[in-house]
Amino acid sequence: MSDNEIGTMAWLDLSVSNATEVKSFYEDVVGWKSESVAMGDYDDYVMLEPINSGAVAGVCHAQGVNKDLPPAWLPYFLVADIEASIKAVEAKGGSLVTEIKSMGSDKYAVIKDPAGAACAIYQKI
């Protein structure tokens, strides 16, 4: 999804209690295909564009590392330094929804801006 440039959207995720049903909804409504991603004792889903099968989004169960994420589409924006970005969030009247989490060697955190809109900041390591 991303061209890996700072400030661009790196990913788009949806975490819900009924991910299997919801991924089927988007397959039928948008035309996406899905691919299962093993998360231990359950699967989440990578949603693929119908023509080229490029990954465009994730539909995830609201459990495990996603248990505290809101049930809304969540964009992940690339930042150069997640620690500096978190300091800026707090200094500018935003707030942390989650602590910094790891995805492989990468790091991310869900934040809210001063208006209450949620998004994630994501640092590639």
Short mmCIF file of N, CA, C and O in Angstrom, two decimals:
data_model
loop_
_atom_site.label_atom_id
_atom_site.label_comp_id
_atom_site.label_asym_id
_atom_site.label_seq_id
_atom_site.Cartn_x
_atom_site.Cartn_y
_atom_site.Cartn_z
N MET A 1 0.81 -1.19 0.00
CA MET A 1 0.00 0.00 0.00
C MET A 1 0.85 1.25 0.00
O MET A 1 0.54 2.21 -0.66
N SER A 2 1.93 1.27 0.72
CA SER A 2 2.72 2.48 0.87
C SER A 2 3.96 2.44 0.01
O SER A 2 4.49 1.39 -0.31
N ASP A 3 4.43 3.61 -0.33
CA ASP A 3 5.70 3.71 -1.03
C ASP A 3 6.84 3.92 -0.02
O ASP A 3 7.94 4.24 -0.40
N ASN A 4 6.55 3.72 1.25
CA ASN A 4 7.53 3.80 2.34
C ASN A 4 8.10 5.20 2.54
O ASN A 4 9.20 5.34 3.05
N GLU A 5 7.39 6.22 2.15
CA GLU A 5 7.84 7.58 2.39
C GLU A 5 7.20 8.12 3.66
O GLU A 5 6.00 7.93 3.89
N ILE A 6 8.02 8.80 4.48
CA ILE A 6 7.54 9.38 5.73
C ILE A 6 6.34 10.29 5.41
O ILE A 6 6.37 11.06 4.47
N GLY A 7 5.30 10.16 6.21
CA GLY A 7 4.10 10.97 6.04
C GLY A 7 3.03 10.32 5.19
O GLY A 7 1.90 10.81 5.15
N THR A 8 3.34 9.22 4.53
CA THR A 8 2.33 8.54 3.72
C THR A 8 1.60 7.50 4.56
O THR A 8 2.06 7.10 5.63
N MET A 9 0.47 7.04 4.05
CA MET A 9 -0.28 6.00 4.74
C MET A 9 0.36 4.66 4.41
O MET A 9 0.47 4.28 3.24
N ALA A 10 0.82 3.96 5.43
CA ALA A 10 1.50 2.69 5.26
C ALA A 10 0.53 1.52 5.22
O ALA A 10 0.80 0.50 4.60
N TRP A 11 -0.61 1.65 5.89
CA TRP A 11 -1.52 0.52 5.99
C TRP A 11 -2.88 1.01 6.45
O TRP A 11 -3.01 2.12 6.99
N LEU A 12 -3.89 0.17 6.30
CA LEU A 12 -5.24 0.46 6.74
C LEU A 12 -5.79 -0.82 7.36
O LEU A 12 -5.76 -1.88 6.74
N ASP A 13 -6.24 -0.73 8.60
CA ASP A 13 -6.71 -1.90 9.35
C ASP A 13 -8.09 -1.65 9.95
O ASP A 13 -8.42 -0.52 10.30
N LEU A 14 -8.83 -2.72 10.09
CA LEU A 14 -10.10 -2.71 10.79
C LEU A 14 -10.08 -3.85 11.79
O LEU A 14 -9.84 -5.00 11.42
N SER A 15 -10.28 -3.56 13.07
CA SER A 15 -10.32 -4.59 14.11
C SER A 15 -11.73 -4.67 14.67
O SER A 15 -12.25 -3.67 15.17
N VAL A 16 -12.33 -5.84 14.58
CA VAL A 16 -13.72 -6.04 15.00
C VAL A 16 -13.86 -7.41 15.66
O VAL A 16 -13.01 -8.28 15.49
N SER A 17 -14.93 -7.60 16.39
CA SER A 17 -15.12 -8.88 17.08
C SER A 17 -15.45 -10.02 16.12
O SER A 17 -15.18 -11.17 16.40
N ASN A 18 -16.03 -9.70 14.96
CA ASN A 18 -16.47 -10.72 14.00
C ASN A 18 -15.75 -10.56 12.66
O ASN A 18 -16.37 -10.37 11.61
N ALA A 19 -14.42 -10.66 12.67
CA ALA A 19 -13.60 -10.40 11.48
C ALA A 19 -13.95 -11.30 10.30
O ALA A 19 -13.92 -10.85 9.15
N THR A 20 -14.28 -12.56 10.54
CA THR A 20 -14.60 -13.46 9.44
C THR A 20 -15.85 -12.99 8.69
O THR A 20 -15.86 -12.94 7.45
N GLU A 21 -16.87 -12.61 9.42
CA GLU A 21 -18.09 -12.09 8.80
C GLU A 21 -17.83 -10.76 8.09
O GLU A 21 -18.28 -10.54 6.97
N VAL A 22 -17.07 -9.89 8.72
CA VAL A 22 -16.82 -8.56 8.15
C VAL A 22 -15.94 -8.65 6.92
O VAL A 22 -16.16 -7.94 5.94
N LYS A 23 -14.94 -9.53 6.90
CA LYS A 23 -14.11 -9.67 5.69
C LYS A 23 -14.96 -10.15 4.54
O LYS A 23 -14.80 -9.70 3.40
N SER A 24 -15.92 -11.03 4.78
CA SER A 24 -16.84 -11.49 3.73
C SER A 24 -17.70 -10.34 3.22
O SER A 24 -18.00 -10.26 2.03
N PHE A 25 -18.13 -9.46 4.13
CA PHE A 25 -18.89 -8.27 3.75
C PHE A 25 -18.11 -7.45 2.72
O PHE A 25 -18.62 -7.08 1.67
N TYR A 26 -16.82 -7.18 3.01
CA TYR A 26 -16.01 -6.36 2.10
C TYR A 26 -15.67 -7.10 0.81
O TYR A 26 -15.51 -6.49 -0.24
N GLU A 27 -15.58 -8.43 0.87
CA GLU A 27 -15.39 -9.19 -0.36
C GLU A 27 -16.58 -8.98 -1.29
O GLU A 27 -16.41 -8.73 -2.49
N ASP A 28 -17.80 -9.05 -0.73
CA ASP A 28 -19.01 -8.90 -1.55
C ASP A 28 -19.29 -7.46 -1.95
O ASP A 28 -19.72 -7.19 -3.06
N VAL A 29 -19.04 -6.51 -1.05
CA VAL A 29 -19.39 -5.11 -1.32
C VAL A 29 -18.32 -4.42 -2.17
O VAL A 29 -18.65 -3.73 -3.14
N VAL A 30 -17.04 -4.59 -1.82
CA VAL A 30 -15.96 -3.87 -2.50
C VAL A 30 -15.35 -4.71 -3.62
O VAL A 30 -14.81 -4.17 -4.58
N GLY A 31 -15.42 -6.03 -3.50
CA GLY A 31 -14.80 -6.90 -4.48
C GLY A 31 -13.43 -7.40 -4.08
O GLY A 31 -12.74 -8.04 -4.86
N TRP A 32 -13.01 -7.08 -2.84
CA TRP A 32 -11.72 -7.56 -2.38
C TRP A 32 -11.70 -9.07 -2.26
O TRP A 32 -12.74 -9.72 -2.05
N LYS A 33 -10.52 -9.64 -2.37
CA LYS A 33 -10.27 -11.04 -2.04
C LYS A 33 -9.61 -11.02 -0.66
O LYS A 33 -9.16 -9.97 -0.20
N SER A 34 -9.54 -12.17 -0.01
CA SER A 34 -8.88 -12.20 1.29
C SER A 34 -7.89 -13.34 1.36
O SER A 34 -8.01 -14.34 0.65
N GLU A 35 -6.91 -13.15 2.22
CA GLU A 35 -5.91 -14.16 2.50
C GLU A 35 -5.77 -14.25 4.01
O GLU A 35 -5.61 -13.24 4.68
N SER A 36 -5.85 -15.46 4.54
CA SER A 36 -5.74 -15.66 5.98
C SER A 36 -4.32 -15.41 6.46
O SER A 36 -3.35 -15.75 5.78
N VAL A 37 -4.22 -14.84 7.66
CA VAL A 37 -2.94 -14.63 8.33
C VAL A 37 -3.06 -15.28 9.70
O VAL A 37 -3.89 -14.86 10.52
N ALA A 38 -2.28 -16.32 9.96
CA ALA A 38 -2.34 -17.03 11.23
C ALA A 38 -1.87 -16.14 12.37
O ALA A 38 -0.80 -15.54 12.30
N MET A 39 -2.68 -16.07 13.41
CA MET A 39 -2.37 -15.26 14.59
C MET A 39 -2.29 -16.14 15.84
O MET A 39 -2.61 -15.70 16.93
N GLY A 40 -1.90 -17.38 15.66
CA GLY A 40 -1.87 -18.32 16.78
C GLY A 40 -3.08 -19.22 16.66
O GLY A 40 -3.17 -20.04 15.75
N ASP A 41 -4.07 -19.02 17.54
CA ASP A 41 -5.25 -19.88 17.51
C ASP A 41 -6.43 -19.26 16.75
O ASP A 41 -7.55 -19.73 16.86
N TYR A 42 -6.19 -18.23 15.97
CA TYR A 42 -7.22 -17.66 15.10
C TYR A 42 -6.53 -17.02 13.89
O TYR A 42 -5.32 -16.88 13.86
N ASP A 43 -7.32 -16.68 12.87
CA ASP A 43 -6.80 -16.03 11.67
C ASP A 43 -7.34 -14.62 11.55
O ASP A 43 -8.52 -14.37 11.81
N ASP A 44 -6.48 -13.70 11.14
CA ASP A 44 -6.89 -12.39 10.67
C ASP A 44 -6.81 -12.44 9.15
O ASP A 44 -6.44 -13.48 8.58
N TYR A 45 -7.13 -11.33 8.48
CA TYR A 45 -7.21 -11.37 7.02
C TYR A 45 -6.53 -10.16 6.38
O TYR A 45 -6.74 -9.04 6.82
N VAL A 46 -5.75 -10.43 5.35
CA VAL A 46 -5.23 -9.38 4.48
C VAL A 46 -6.21 -9.29 3.32
O VAL A 46 -6.55 -10.30 2.71
N MET A 47 -6.66 -8.08 3.05
CA MET A 47 -7.60 -7.87 1.96
C MET A 47 -6.82 -7.47 0.71
O MET A 47 -5.93 -6.61 0.76
N LEU A 48 -7.14 -8.12 -0.40
CA LEU A 48 -6.39 -7.96 -1.64
C LEU A 48 -7.27 -7.33 -2.72
O LEU A 48 -8.45 -7.67 -2.84
N GLU A 49 -6.67 -6.44 -3.52
CA GLU A 49 -7.42 -5.85 -4.63
C GLU A 49 -7.77 -6.97 -5.61
O GLU A 49 -7.02 -7.93 -5.76
N PRO A 50 -8.93 -6.87 -6.28
CA PRO A 50 -9.40 -7.98 -7.10
C PRO A 50 -8.60 -8.25 -8.37
O PRO A 50 -8.53 -9.39 -8.80
N ILE A 51 -7.97 -7.25 -8.96
CA ILE A 51 -7.29 -7.45 -10.24
C ILE A 51 -5.85 -7.94 -10.05
O ILE A 51 -5.46 -8.98 -10.55
N ASN A 52 -5.05 -7.18 -9.31
CA ASN A 52 -3.62 -7.49 -9.17
C ASN A 52 -3.27 -8.22 -7.88
O ASN A 52 -2.12 -8.54 -7.65
N SER A 53 -4.25 -8.44 -7.02
CA SER A 53 -4.06 -9.12 -5.73
C SER A 53 -3.06 -8.41 -4.83
O SER A 53 -2.43 -9.04 -3.98
N GLY A 54 -2.93 -7.10 -4.98
CA GLY A 54 -2.07 -6.32 -4.08
C GLY A 54 -2.76 -6.13 -2.74
O GLY A 54 -3.98 -5.94 -2.68
N ALA A 55 -2.01 -6.21 -1.67
CA ALA A 55 -2.58 -6.02 -0.32
C ALA A 55 -2.99 -4.56 -0.14
O ALA A 55 -2.21 -3.65 -0.40
N VAL A 56 -4.24 -4.35 0.30
CA VAL A 56 -4.75 -2.99 0.47
C VAL A 56 -5.19 -2.69 1.90
O VAL A 56 -5.29 -1.53 2.28
N ALA A 57 -5.49 -3.71 2.69
CA ALA A 57 -6.00 -3.48 4.04
C ALA A 57 -5.97 -4.77 4.84
O ALA A 57 -5.73 -5.85 4.29
N GLY A 58 -6.25 -4.64 6.12
CA GLY A 58 -6.39 -5.80 6.99
C GLY A 58 -7.72 -5.76 7.71
O GLY A 58 -8.20 -4.68 8.08
N VAL A 59 -8.34 -6.92 7.87
CA VAL A 59 -9.52 -7.06 8.72
C VAL A 59 -9.12 -8.04 9.81
O VAL A 59 -8.77 -9.19 9.52
N CYS A 60 -9.14 -7.55 11.04
CA CYS A 60 -8.57 -8.29 12.16
C CYS A 60 -9.59 -8.51 13.27
O CYS A 60 -10.50 -7.71 13.44
N HIS A 61 -9.40 -9.59 14.00
CA HIS A 61 -10.20 -9.82 15.20
C HIS A 61 -9.73 -8.88 16.31
O HIS A 61 -8.53 -8.64 16.44
N ALA A 62 -10.65 -8.37 17.06
CA ALA A 62 -10.32 -7.48 18.18
C ALA A 62 -9.92 -8.33 19.39
O ALA A 62 -10.62 -8.42 20.38
N GLN A 63 -8.78 -8.99 19.25
CA GLN A 63 -8.22 -9.80 20.32
C GLN A 63 -6.71 -9.83 20.15
O GLN A 63 -6.18 -9.27 19.19
N GLY A 64 -6.01 -10.42 21.08
CA GLY A 64 -4.55 -10.43 21.02
C GLY A 64 -4.01 -9.01 21.02
O GLY A 64 -4.47 -8.17 21.80
N VAL A 65 -3.09 -8.71 20.12
CA VAL A 65 -2.49 -7.37 20.07
C VAL A 65 -3.49 -6.30 19.65
O VAL A 65 -3.26 -5.11 19.86
N ASN A 66 -4.62 -6.70 19.09
CA ASN A 66 -5.64 -5.74 18.63
C ASN A 66 -6.81 -5.59 19.60
O ASN A 66 -7.79 -4.93 19.28
N LYS A 67 -6.71 -6.17 20.78
CA LYS A 67 -7.86 -6.15 21.70
C LYS A 67 -8.27 -4.76 22.16
O LYS A 67 -9.42 -4.53 22.48
N ASP A 68 -7.35 -3.81 22.15
CA ASP A 68 -7.68 -2.47 22.63
C ASP A 68 -7.86 -1.46 21.50
O ASP A 68 -7.91 -0.26 21.75
N LEU A 69 -7.98 -1.93 20.27
CA LEU A 69 -8.18 -1.03 19.14
C LEU A 69 -9.67 -0.74 18.92
O LEU A 69 -10.50 -1.63 19.09
N PRO A 70 -9.99 0.48 18.52
CA PRO A 70 -11.40 0.82 18.29
C PRO A 70 -11.94 0.12 17.05
O PRO A 70 -11.19 -0.15 16.11
N PRO A 71 -13.25 -0.18 16.99
CA PRO A 71 -13.85 -0.83 15.82
C PRO A 71 -14.12 0.19 14.71
O PRO A 71 -15.26 0.57 14.44
N ALA A 72 -13.05 0.67 14.10
CA ALA A 72 -13.14 1.66 13.03
C ALA A 72 -11.96 1.44 12.09
O ALA A 72 -10.94 0.89 12.49
N TRP A 73 -12.11 1.86 10.84
CA TRP A 73 -10.98 1.81 9.93
C TRP A 73 -9.88 2.69 10.50
O TRP A 73 -10.12 3.83 10.89
N LEU A 74 -8.68 2.15 10.58
CA LEU A 74 -7.57 2.83 11.22
C LEU A 74 -6.40 2.96 10.25
O LEU A 74 -5.77 1.96 9.90
N PRO A 75 -6.11 4.19 9.79
CA PRO A 75 -4.94 4.38 8.92
C PRO A 75 -3.66 4.39 9.76
O PRO A 75 -3.65 4.87 10.88
N TYR A 76 -2.59 3.85 9.19
CA TYR A 76 -1.27 3.84 9.81
C TYR A 76 -0.37 4.76 8.99
O TYR A 76 -0.12 4.48 7.81
N PHE A 77 0.10 5.86 9.59
CA PHE A 77 0.94 6.83 8.91
C PHE A 77 2.40 6.61 9.27
O PHE A 77 2.74 6.45 10.45
N LEU A 78 3.27 6.61 8.26
CA LEU A 78 4.70 6.41 8.49
C LEU A 78 5.33 7.64 9.13
O LEU A 78 5.08 8.76 8.69
N VAL A 79 6.11 7.41 10.17
CA VAL A 79 6.86 8.48 10.84
C VAL A 79 8.34 8.07 10.89
O VAL A 79 8.66 6.89 10.86
N ALA A 80 9.21 9.06 10.99
CA ALA A 80 10.65 8.79 11.04
C ALA A 80 11.08 8.28 12.40
O ALA A 80 11.94 7.41 12.51
N ASP A 81 10.48 8.82 13.47
CA ASP A 81 10.90 8.52 14.83
C ASP A 81 9.65 8.47 15.71
O ASP A 81 9.08 9.50 16.05
N ILE A 82 9.22 7.27 16.07
CA ILE A 82 7.96 7.11 16.80
C ILE A 82 8.01 7.79 18.17
O ILE A 82 7.02 8.37 18.61
N GLU A 83 9.15 7.76 18.83
CA GLU A 83 9.27 8.41 20.15
C GLU A 83 9.06 9.92 20.01
O GLU A 83 8.34 10.53 20.80
N ALA A 84 9.70 10.52 19.02
CA ALA A 84 9.53 11.97 18.79
C ALA A 84 8.09 12.29 18.41
O ALA A 84 7.53 13.31 18.85
N SER A 85 7.48 11.44 17.62
CA SER A 85 6.09 11.67 17.21
C SER A 85 5.15 11.58 18.40
O SER A 85 4.20 12.35 18.51
N ILE A 86 5.40 10.65 19.32
CA ILE A 86 4.56 10.53 20.52
C ILE A 86 4.70 11.78 21.39
O ILE A 86 3.70 12.29 21.91
N LYS A 87 5.90 12.30 21.51
CA LYS A 87 6.09 13.55 22.26
C LYS A 87 5.31 14.68 21.62
O LYS A 87 4.69 15.50 22.31
N ALA A 88 5.29 14.73 20.28
CA ALA A 88 4.55 15.76 19.57
C ALA A 88 3.04 15.58 19.75
O ALA A 88 2.31 16.56 19.90
N VAL A 89 2.57 14.33 19.75
CA VAL A 89 1.15 14.06 20.00
C VAL A 89 0.73 14.68 21.33
O VAL A 89 -0.25 15.42 21.41
N GLU A 90 1.48 14.38 22.37
CA GLU A 90 1.15 14.87 23.71
C GLU A 90 1.30 16.39 23.81
O GLU A 90 0.47 17.05 24.43
N ALA A 91 2.33 16.95 23.18
CA ALA A 91 2.56 18.39 23.24
C ALA A 91 1.49 19.18 22.49
O ALA A 91 1.19 20.32 22.84
N LYS A 92 0.90 18.56 21.48
CA LYS A 92 -0.08 19.24 20.64
C LYS A 92 -1.53 18.93 21.03
O LYS A 92 -2.46 19.22 20.30
N GLY A 93 -1.73 18.32 22.21
CA GLY A 93 -3.08 18.09 22.71
C GLY A 93 -3.72 16.79 22.29
O GLY A 93 -4.90 16.56 22.53
N GLY A 94 -2.95 15.89 21.68
CA GLY A 94 -3.46 14.57 21.35
C GLY A 94 -3.25 13.62 22.51
O GLY A 94 -2.79 14.02 23.59
N SER A 95 -3.56 12.35 22.30
CA SER A 95 -3.36 11.36 23.36
C SER A 95 -3.03 10.00 22.77
O SER A 95 -3.32 9.73 21.61
N LEU A 96 -2.42 9.17 23.60
CA LEU A 96 -2.12 7.80 23.21
C LEU A 96 -3.31 6.91 23.53
O LEU A 96 -3.86 6.98 24.63
N VAL A 97 -3.69 6.07 22.59
CA VAL A 97 -4.72 5.06 22.83
C VAL A 97 -4.05 3.77 23.28
O VAL A 97 -4.54 3.06 24.15
N THR A 98 -2.88 3.48 22.69
CA THR A 98 -2.08 2.31 23.07
C THR A 98 -0.66 2.76 23.34
O THR A 98 -0.22 3.81 22.88
N GLU A 99 0.06 1.94 24.03
CA GLU A 99 1.50 2.13 24.15
C GLU A 99 2.13 1.73 22.82
O GLU A 99 1.46 1.19 21.94
N ILE A 100 3.43 1.91 22.69
CA ILE A 100 4.12 1.46 21.48
C ILE A 100 4.08 -0.06 21.44
O ILE A 100 4.34 -0.73 22.43
N LYS A 101 3.71 -0.59 20.28
CA LYS A 101 3.66 -2.03 20.06
C LYS A 101 4.62 -2.39 18.94
O LYS A 101 5.01 -1.53 18.16
N SER A 102 4.96 -3.66 18.84
CA SER A 102 5.86 -4.13 17.79
C SER A 102 5.11 -4.99 16.80
O SER A 102 4.20 -5.75 17.16
N MET A 103 5.50 -4.87 15.54
CA MET A 103 5.05 -5.75 14.48
C MET A 103 6.32 -6.17 13.77
O MET A 103 6.88 -5.41 12.98
N GLY A 104 6.84 -7.35 14.13
CA GLY A 104 8.18 -7.71 13.69
C GLY A 104 9.16 -6.76 14.34
O GLY A 104 9.10 -6.51 15.55
N SER A 105 10.03 -6.14 13.55
CA SER A 105 10.96 -5.17 14.11
C SER A 105 10.41 -3.74 14.04
O SER A 105 11.01 -2.82 14.58
N ASP A 106 9.27 -3.56 13.35
CA ASP A 106 8.66 -2.24 13.25
C ASP A 106 7.89 -1.90 14.52
O ASP A 106 7.58 -2.79 15.32
N LYS A 107 7.58 -0.61 14.69
CA LYS A 107 6.86 -0.16 15.88
C LYS A 107 5.68 0.71 15.47
O LYS A 107 5.74 1.42 14.47
N TYR A 108 4.60 0.63 16.28
CA TYR A 108 3.44 1.48 16.03
C TYR A 108 2.73 1.79 17.33
O TYR A 108 2.91 1.11 18.34
N ALA A 109 1.91 2.83 17.28
CA ALA A 109 1.06 3.19 18.41
C ALA A 109 -0.20 3.83 17.85
O ALA A 109 -0.16 4.53 16.83
N VAL A 110 -1.31 3.57 18.50
CA VAL A 110 -2.57 4.21 18.12
C VAL A 110 -2.71 5.49 18.94
O VAL A 110 -2.45 5.49 20.15
N ILE A 111 -3.08 6.55 18.26
CA ILE A 111 -3.19 7.86 18.90
C ILE A 111 -4.55 8.49 18.58
O ILE A 111 -5.27 8.00 17.70
N LYS A 112 -4.89 9.55 19.31
CA LYS A 112 -6.03 10.40 18.97
C LYS A 112 -5.50 11.81 18.80
O LYS A 112 -4.65 12.27 19.57
N ASP A 113 -6.03 12.51 17.80
CA ASP A 113 -5.65 13.91 17.64
C ASP A 113 -6.49 14.76 18.60
O ASP A 113 -7.34 14.22 19.33
N PRO A 114 -6.27 16.08 18.67
CA PRO A 114 -7.02 16.91 19.62
C PRO A 114 -8.54 16.89 19.43
O PRO A 114 -9.28 17.15 20.35
N ALA A 115 -9.00 16.53 18.23
CA ALA A 115 -10.44 16.44 17.97
C ALA A 115 -11.02 15.08 18.35
O ALA A 115 -12.22 14.87 18.31
N GLY A 116 -10.14 14.11 18.70
CA GLY A 116 -10.59 12.79 19.09
C GLY A 116 -10.54 11.75 17.99
O GLY A 116 -10.92 10.61 18.19
N ALA A 117 -10.08 12.12 16.79
CA ALA A 117 -9.98 11.16 15.68
C ALA A 117 -8.79 10.24 15.91
O ALA A 117 -7.69 10.69 16.26
N ALA A 118 -9.00 8.96 15.72
CA ALA A 118 -7.95 7.96 15.93
C ALA A 118 -7.21 7.64 14.64
O ALA A 118 -7.79 7.63 13.56
N CYS A 119 -5.92 7.37 14.77
CA CYS A 119 -5.08 6.85 13.71
C CYS A 119 -3.89 6.17 14.38
O CYS A 119 -3.79 6.18 15.60
N ALA A 120 -3.03 5.60 13.58
CA ALA A 120 -1.83 4.98 14.13
C ALA A 120 -0.61 5.64 13.48
O ALA A 120 -0.66 6.07 12.33
N ILE A 121 0.46 5.72 14.25
CA ILE A 121 1.75 6.14 13.71
C ILE A 121 2.62 4.90 13.68
O ILE A 121 2.55 4.05 14.56
N TYR A 122 3.42 4.79 12.61
CA TYR A 122 4.12 3.54 12.32
C TYR A 122 5.55 3.86 11.90
O TYR A 122 5.77 4.67 11.00
N GLN A 123 6.53 3.24 12.57
CA GLN A 123 7.93 3.44 12.23
C GLN A 123 8.50 2.13 11.72
O GLN A 123 8.47 1.12 12.40
N LYS A 124 9.03 2.17 10.50
CA LYS A 124 9.73 1.01 9.94
C LYS A 124 11.15 1.01 10.48
O LYS A 124 11.82 2.04 10.47
N ILE A 125 11.59 -0.11 10.97
CA ILE A 125 12.94 -0.24 11.53
C ILE A 125 13.82 -0.97 10.53
O ILE A 125 13.43 -1.86 9.89
#
